[in-house]
PDB file of C-alpha atoms and ligand atoms in Angstrom:
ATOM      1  CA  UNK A  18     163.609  86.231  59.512  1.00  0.00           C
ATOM      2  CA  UNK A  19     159.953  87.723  58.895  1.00  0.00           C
ATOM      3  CA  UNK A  20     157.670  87.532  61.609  1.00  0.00           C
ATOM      4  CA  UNK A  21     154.406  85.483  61.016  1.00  0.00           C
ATOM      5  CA  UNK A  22     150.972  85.535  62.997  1.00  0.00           C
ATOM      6  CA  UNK A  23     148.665  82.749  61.656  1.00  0.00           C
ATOM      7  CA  UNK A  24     145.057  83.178  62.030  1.00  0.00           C
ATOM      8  CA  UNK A  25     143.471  80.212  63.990  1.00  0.00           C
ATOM      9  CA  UNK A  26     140.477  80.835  62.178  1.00  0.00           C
ATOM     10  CA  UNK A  27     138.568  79.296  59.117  1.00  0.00           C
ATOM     11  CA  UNK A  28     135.980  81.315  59.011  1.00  0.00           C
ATOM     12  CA  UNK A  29     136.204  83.246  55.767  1.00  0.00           C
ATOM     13  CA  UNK A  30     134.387  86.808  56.632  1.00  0.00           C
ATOM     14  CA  UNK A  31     136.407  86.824  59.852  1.00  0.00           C
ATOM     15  CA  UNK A  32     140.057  86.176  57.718  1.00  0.00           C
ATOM     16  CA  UNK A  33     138.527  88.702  55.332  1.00  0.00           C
ATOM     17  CA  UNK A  34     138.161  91.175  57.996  1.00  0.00           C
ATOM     18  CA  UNK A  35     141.156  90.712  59.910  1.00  0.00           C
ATOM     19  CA  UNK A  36     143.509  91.105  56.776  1.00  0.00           C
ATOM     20  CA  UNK A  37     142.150  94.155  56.383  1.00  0.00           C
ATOM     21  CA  UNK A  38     142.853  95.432  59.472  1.00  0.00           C
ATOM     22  CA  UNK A  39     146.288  93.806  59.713  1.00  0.00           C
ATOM     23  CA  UNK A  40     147.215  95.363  56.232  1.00  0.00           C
ATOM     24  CA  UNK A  41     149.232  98.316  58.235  1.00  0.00           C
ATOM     25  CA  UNK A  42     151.003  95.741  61.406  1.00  0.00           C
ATOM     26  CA  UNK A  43     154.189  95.340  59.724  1.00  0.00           C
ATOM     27  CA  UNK A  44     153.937  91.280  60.425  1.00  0.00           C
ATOM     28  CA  UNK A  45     153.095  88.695  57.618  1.00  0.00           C
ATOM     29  CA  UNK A  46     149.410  87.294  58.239  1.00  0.00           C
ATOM     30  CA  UNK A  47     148.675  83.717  56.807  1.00  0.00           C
ATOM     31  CA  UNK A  48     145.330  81.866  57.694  1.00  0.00           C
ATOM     32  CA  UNK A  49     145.658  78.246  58.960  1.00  0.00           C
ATOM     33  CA  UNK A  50     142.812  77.751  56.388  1.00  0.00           C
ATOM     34  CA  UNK A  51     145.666  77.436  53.726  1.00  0.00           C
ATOM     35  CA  UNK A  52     147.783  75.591  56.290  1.00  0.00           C
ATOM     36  CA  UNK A  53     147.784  71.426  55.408  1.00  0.00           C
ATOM     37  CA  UNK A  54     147.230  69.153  58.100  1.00  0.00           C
ATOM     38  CA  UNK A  55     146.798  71.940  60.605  1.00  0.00           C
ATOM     39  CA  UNK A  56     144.315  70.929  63.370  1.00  0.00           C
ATOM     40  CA  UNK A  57     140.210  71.247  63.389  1.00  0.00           C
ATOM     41  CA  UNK A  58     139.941  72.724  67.056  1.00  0.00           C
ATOM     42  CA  UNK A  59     137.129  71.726  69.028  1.00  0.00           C
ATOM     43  CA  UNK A  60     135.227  75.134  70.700  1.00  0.00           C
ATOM     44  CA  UNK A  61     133.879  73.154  74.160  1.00  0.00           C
ATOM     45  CA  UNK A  62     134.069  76.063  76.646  1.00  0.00           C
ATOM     46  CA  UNK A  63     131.363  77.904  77.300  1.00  0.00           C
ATOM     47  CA  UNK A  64     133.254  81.457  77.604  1.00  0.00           C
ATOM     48  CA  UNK A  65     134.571  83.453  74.687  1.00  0.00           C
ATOM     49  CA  UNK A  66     137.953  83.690  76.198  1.00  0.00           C
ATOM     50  CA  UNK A  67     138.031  80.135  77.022  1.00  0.00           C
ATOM     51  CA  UNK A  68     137.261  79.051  72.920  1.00  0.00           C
ATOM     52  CA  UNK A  69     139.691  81.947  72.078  1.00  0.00           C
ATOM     53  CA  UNK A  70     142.641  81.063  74.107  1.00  0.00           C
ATOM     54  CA  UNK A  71     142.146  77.264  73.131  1.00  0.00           C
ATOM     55  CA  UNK A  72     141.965  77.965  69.491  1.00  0.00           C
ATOM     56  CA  UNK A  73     145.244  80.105  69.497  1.00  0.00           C
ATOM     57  CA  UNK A  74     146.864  77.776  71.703  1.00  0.00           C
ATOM     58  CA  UNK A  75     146.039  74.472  69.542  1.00  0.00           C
ATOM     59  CA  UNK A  76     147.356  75.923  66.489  1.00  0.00           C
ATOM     60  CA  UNK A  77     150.137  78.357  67.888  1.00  0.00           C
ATOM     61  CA  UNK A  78     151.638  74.311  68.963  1.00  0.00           C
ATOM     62  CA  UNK A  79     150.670  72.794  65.926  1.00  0.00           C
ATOM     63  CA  UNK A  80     152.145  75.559  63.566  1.00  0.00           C
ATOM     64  CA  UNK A  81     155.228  76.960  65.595  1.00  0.00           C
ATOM     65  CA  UNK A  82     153.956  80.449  64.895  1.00  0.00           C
ATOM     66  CA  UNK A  83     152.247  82.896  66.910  1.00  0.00           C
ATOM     67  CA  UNK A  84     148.374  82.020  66.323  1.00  0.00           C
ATOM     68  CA  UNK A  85     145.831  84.390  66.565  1.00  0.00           C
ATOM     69  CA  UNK A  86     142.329  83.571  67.671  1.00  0.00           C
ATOM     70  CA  UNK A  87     139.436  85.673  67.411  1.00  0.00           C
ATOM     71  CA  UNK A  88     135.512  84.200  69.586  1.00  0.00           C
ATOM     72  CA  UNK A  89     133.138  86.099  68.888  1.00  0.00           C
ATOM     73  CA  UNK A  90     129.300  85.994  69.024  1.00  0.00           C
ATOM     74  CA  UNK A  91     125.845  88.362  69.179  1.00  0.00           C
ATOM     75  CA  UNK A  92     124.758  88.502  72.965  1.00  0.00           C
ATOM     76  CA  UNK A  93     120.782  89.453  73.017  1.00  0.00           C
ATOM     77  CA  UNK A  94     119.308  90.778  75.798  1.00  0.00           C
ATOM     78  CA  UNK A  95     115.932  89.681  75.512  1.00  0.00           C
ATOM     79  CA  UNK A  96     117.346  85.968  75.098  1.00  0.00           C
ATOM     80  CA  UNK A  97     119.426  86.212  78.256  1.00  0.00           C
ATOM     81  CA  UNK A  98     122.820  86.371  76.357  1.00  0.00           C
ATOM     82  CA  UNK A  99     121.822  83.580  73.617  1.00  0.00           C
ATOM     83  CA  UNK A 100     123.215  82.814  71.125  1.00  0.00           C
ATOM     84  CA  UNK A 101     126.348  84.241  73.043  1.00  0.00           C
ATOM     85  CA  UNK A 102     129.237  81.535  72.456  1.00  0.00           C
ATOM     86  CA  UNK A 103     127.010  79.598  70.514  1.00  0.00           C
ATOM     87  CA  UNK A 104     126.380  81.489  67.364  1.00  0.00           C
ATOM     88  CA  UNK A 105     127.876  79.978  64.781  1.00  0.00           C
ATOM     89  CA  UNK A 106     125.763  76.852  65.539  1.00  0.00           C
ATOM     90  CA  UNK A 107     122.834  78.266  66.798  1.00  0.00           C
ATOM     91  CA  UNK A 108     120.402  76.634  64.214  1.00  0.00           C
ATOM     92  CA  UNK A 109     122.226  73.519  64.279  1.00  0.00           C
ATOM     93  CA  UNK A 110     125.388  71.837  64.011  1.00  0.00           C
ATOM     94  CA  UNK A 111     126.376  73.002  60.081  1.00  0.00           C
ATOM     95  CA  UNK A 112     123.752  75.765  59.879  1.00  0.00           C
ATOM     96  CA  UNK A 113     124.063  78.805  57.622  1.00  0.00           C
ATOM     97  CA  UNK A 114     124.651  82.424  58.211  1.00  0.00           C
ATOM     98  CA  UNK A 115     121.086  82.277  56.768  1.00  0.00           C
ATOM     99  CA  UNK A 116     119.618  79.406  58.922  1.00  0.00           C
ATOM    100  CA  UNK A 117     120.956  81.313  62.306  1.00  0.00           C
ATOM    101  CA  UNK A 118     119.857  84.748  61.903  1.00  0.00           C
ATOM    102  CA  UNK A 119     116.124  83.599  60.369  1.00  0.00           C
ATOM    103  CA  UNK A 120     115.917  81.503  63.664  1.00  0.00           C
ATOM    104  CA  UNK A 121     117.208  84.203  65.709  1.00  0.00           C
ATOM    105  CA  UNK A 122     114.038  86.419  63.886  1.00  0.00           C
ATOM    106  CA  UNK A 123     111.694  83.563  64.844  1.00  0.00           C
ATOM    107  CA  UNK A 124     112.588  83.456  68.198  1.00  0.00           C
ATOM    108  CA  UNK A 125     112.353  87.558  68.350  1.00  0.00           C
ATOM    109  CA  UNK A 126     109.442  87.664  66.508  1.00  0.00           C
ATOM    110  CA  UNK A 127     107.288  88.711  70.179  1.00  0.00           C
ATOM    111  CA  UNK A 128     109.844  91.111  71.605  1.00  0.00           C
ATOM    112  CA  UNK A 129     108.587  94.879  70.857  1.00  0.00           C
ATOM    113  CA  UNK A 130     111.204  97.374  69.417  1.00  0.00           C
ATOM    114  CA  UNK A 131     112.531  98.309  72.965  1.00  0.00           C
ATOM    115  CA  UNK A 132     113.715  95.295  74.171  1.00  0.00           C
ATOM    116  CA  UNK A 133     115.223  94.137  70.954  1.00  0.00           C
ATOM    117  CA  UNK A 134     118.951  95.275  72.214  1.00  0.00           C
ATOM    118  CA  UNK A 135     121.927  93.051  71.468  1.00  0.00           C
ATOM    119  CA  UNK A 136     125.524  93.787  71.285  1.00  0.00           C
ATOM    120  CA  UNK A 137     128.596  92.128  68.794  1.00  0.00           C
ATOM    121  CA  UNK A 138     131.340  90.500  71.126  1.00  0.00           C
ATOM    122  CA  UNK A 139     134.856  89.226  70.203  1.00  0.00           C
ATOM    123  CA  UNK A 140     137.740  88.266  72.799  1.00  0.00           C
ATOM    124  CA  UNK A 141     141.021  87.495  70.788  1.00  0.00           C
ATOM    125  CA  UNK A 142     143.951  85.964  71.740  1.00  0.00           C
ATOM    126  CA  UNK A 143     147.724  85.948  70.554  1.00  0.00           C
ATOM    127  CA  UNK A 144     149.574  83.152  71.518  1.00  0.00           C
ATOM    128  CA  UNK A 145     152.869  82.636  71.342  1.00  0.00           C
ATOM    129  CA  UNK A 146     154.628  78.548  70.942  1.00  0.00           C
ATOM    130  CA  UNK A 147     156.477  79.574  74.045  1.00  0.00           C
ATOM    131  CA  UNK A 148     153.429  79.898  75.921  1.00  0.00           C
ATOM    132  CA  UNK A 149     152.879  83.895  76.421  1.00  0.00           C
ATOM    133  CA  UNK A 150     150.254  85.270  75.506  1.00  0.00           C
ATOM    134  CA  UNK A 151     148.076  88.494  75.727  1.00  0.00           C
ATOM    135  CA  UNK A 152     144.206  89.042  75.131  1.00  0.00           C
ATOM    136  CA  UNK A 153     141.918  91.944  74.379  1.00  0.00           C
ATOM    137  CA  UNK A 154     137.896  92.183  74.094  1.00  0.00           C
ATOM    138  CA  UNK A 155     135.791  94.564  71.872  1.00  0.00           C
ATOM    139  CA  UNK A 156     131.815  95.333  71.337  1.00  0.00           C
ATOM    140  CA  UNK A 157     129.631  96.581  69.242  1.00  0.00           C
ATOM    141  CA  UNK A 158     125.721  97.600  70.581  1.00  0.00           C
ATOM    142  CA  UNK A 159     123.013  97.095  68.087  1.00  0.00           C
ATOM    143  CA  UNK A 160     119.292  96.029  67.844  1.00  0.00           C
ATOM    144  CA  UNK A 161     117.917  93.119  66.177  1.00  0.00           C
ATOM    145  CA  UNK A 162     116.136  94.281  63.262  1.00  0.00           C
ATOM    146  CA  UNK A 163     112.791  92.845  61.921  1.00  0.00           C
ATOM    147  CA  UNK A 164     114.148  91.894  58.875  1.00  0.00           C
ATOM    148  CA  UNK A 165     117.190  91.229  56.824  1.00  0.00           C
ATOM    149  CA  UNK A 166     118.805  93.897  54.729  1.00  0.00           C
ATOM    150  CA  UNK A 167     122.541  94.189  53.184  1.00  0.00           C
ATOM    151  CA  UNK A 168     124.524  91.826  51.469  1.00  0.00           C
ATOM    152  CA  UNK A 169     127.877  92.257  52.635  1.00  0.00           C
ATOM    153  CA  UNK A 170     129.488  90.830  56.057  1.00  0.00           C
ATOM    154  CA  UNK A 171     128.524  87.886  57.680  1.00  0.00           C
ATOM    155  CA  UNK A 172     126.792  85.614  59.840  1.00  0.00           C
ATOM    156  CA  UNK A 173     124.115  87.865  61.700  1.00  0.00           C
ATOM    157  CA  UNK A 174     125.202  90.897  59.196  1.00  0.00           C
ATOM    158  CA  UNK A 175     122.022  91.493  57.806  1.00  0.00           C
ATOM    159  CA  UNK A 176     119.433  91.522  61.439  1.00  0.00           C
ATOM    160  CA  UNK A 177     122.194  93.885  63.017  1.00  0.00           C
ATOM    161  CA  UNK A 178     120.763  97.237  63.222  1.00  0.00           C
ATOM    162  CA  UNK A 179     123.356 100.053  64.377  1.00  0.00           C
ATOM    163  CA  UNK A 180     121.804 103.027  65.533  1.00  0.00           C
ATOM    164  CA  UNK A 181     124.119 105.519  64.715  1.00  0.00           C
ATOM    165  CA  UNK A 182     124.621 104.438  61.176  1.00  0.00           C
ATOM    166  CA  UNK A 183     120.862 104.183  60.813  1.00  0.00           C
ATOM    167  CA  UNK A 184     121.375 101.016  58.914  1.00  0.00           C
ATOM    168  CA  UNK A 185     122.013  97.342  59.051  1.00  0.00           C
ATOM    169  CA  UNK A 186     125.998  95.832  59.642  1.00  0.00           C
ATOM    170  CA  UNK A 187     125.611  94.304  56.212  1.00  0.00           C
ATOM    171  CA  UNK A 188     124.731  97.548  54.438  1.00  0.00           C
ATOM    172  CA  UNK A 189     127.580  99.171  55.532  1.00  0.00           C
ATOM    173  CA  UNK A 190     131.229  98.862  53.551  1.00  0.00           C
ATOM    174  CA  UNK A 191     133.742  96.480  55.121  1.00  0.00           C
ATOM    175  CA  UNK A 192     135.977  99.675  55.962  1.00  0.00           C
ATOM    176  CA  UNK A 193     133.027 101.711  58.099  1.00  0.00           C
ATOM    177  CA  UNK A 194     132.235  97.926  59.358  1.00  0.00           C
ATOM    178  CA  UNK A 195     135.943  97.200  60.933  1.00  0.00           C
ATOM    179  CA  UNK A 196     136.055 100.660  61.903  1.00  0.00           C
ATOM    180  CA  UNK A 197     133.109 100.044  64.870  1.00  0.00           C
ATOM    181  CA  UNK A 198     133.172  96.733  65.261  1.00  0.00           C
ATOM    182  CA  UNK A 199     133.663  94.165  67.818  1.00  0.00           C
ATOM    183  CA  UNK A 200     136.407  92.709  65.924  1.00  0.00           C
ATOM    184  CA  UNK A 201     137.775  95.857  64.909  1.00  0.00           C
ATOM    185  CA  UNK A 202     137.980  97.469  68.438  1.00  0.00           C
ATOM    186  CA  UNK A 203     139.276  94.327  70.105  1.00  0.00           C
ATOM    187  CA  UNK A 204     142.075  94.588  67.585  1.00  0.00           C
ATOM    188  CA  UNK A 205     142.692  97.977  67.985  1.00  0.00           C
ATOM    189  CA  UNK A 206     143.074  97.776  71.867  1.00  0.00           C
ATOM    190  CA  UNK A 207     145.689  94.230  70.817  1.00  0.00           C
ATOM    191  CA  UNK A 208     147.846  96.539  68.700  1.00  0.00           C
ATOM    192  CA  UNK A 209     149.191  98.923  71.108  1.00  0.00           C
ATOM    193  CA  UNK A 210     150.094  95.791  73.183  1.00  0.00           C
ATOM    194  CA  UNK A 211     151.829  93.967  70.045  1.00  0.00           C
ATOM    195  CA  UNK A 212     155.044  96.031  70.540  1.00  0.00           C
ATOM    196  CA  UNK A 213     156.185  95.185  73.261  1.00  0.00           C
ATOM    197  CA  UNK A 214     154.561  91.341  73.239  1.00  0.00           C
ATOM    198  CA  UNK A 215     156.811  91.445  70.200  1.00  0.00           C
ATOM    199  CA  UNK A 216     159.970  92.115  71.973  1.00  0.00           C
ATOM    200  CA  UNK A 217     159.201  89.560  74.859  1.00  0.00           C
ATOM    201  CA  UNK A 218     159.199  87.099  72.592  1.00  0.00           C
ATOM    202  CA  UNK A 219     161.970  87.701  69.776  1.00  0.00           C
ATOM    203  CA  UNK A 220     163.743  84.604  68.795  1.00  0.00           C
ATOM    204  CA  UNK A 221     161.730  82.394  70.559  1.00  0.00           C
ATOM    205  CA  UNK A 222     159.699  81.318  67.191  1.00  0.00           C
ATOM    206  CA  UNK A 223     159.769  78.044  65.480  1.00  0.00           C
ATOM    207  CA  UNK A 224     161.092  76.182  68.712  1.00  0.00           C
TER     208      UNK A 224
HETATM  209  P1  ITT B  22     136.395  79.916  63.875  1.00  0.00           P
HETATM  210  O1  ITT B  22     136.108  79.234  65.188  1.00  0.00           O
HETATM  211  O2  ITT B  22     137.122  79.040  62.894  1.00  0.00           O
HETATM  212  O3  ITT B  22     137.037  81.248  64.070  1.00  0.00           O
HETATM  213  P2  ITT B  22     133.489  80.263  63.801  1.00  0.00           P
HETATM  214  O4  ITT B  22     132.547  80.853  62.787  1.00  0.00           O
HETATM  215  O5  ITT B  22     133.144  78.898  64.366  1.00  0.00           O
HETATM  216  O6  ITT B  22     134.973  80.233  63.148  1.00  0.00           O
HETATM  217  P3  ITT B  22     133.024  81.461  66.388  1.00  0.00           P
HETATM  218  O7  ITT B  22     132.888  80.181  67.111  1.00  0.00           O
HETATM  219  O8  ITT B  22     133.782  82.584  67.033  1.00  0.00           O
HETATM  220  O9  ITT B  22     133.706  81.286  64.964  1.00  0.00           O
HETATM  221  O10 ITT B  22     131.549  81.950  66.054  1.00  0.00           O
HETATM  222  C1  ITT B  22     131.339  83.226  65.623  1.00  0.00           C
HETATM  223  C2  ITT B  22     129.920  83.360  65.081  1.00  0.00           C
HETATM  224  O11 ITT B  22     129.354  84.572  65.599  1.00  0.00           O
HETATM  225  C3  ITT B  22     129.964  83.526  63.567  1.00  0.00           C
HETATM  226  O12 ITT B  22     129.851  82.264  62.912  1.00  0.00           O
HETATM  227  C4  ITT B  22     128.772  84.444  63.334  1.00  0.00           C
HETATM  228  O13 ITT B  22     127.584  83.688  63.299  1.00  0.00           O
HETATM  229  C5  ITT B  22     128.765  85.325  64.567  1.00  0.00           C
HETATM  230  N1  ITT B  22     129.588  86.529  64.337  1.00  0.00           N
HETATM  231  C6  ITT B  22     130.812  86.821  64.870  1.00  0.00           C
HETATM  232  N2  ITT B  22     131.288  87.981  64.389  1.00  0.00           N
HETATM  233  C7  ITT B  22     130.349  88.437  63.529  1.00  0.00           C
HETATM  234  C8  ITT B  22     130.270  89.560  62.698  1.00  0.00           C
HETATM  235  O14 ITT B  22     131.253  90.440  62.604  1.00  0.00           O
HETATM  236  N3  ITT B  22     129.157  89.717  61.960  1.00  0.00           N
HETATM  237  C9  ITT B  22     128.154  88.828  62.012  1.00  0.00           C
HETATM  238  N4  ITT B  22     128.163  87.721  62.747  1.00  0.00           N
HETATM  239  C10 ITT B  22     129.251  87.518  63.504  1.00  0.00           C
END
């Protein structure tokens, strides 16, 4: 039987993404977005591994297939970390992409060029229903810009500055994007552990 990893994610720019870079793994990748019934996890740590490993957990048991979780946020140094784990909500419970990154501007809006320094984090986990698992953490340093620019991407996308690119994360192609980003180096470092996570847990799937 064919091998499955589900994505315990519903976030559509991060399924987007890690198709992408999954194209080449050799596994079948669904999204428990097109799952029915599967579960709405609650994020209530306050650690990126902690959300990760309880997303890939919660849906690795509901589904029966190895999950893969992906927590990720922007960590600003001038905000002491903020938004950090709580990104995704940082302008309110159901804010936009939009909504976060102009209140992230607004809250930057004092902090001179040099101390606008902020980095991309992501700590994914792949669980497995029999209860191994393995982890691996990737960055991405940036500064916030002073404005938006780019349409592609995501969430804080368009404020990202990347120095070496000399442009924003969202004016960038979603192939130079997953080839420096958090997502895309956390991945990379998961992928030379897959192997042998692979054998450790052959014909343990669908208990
Ligand atoms: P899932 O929990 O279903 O995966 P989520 O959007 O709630 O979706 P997180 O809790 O990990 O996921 O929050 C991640 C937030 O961090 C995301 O909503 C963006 O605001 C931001 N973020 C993460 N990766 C990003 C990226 O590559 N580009 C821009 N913003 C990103």
């Amino acid at each position: 039987m064919k091998r499955q990893i589900v994505l315990a994610t519903r976030n559509r720019g991060k399924i987007r993404e890690l198709q992408a870079l999954m194209k080449d793994f050799g596994i079948e990748v669904v999204s428990v977005a097109d799952i029915k019934g599967a579960p709405e996890v609650e994020e209530d740590a306050d650690t990126f591994i902690g959300n990760s490993l309880k997303k890939a957990r919660e849906i690795a048991s509901a589904t029966g297939f190895m999950a893969l979780a992906d927590d990720s946020g922007l960590v600003v140094d001038a905000l002491d970390g903020a938004p950090g784990v709580y990104s995704a909500r940082y302008a309110g419970d159901n804010a936009t992409d939009e909504e976060n990154y102009l209140k992230l501007l607004e809250e930057m809006r004092d902090i001179p060029d040099e101390k606008r320094t902020a980095r991309f984090k992501c700590v994914m986990v792949l669980f497995h229903p029999s209860g191994q698992w393995i982890s691996a953490e990737g960055s991405c340093e940036g500064v916030i810009a002073r404005e938006p620019a780019g349409s592609e991407g995501f969430g804080y996308d368009p404020v990202f500055f990347v120095p070496e690119l000399n442009r924003c994360m969202a004016q960038i192609s979603p192939d130079e994007k997953n080839a420096i980003s958090h997502r895309g180096n956390a991945l990379k470092k998961l992928r030379e552990m897959l192997p042998e996570f692979l054998e450790k847990t052959r014909g343990k799937d669908n208990p």
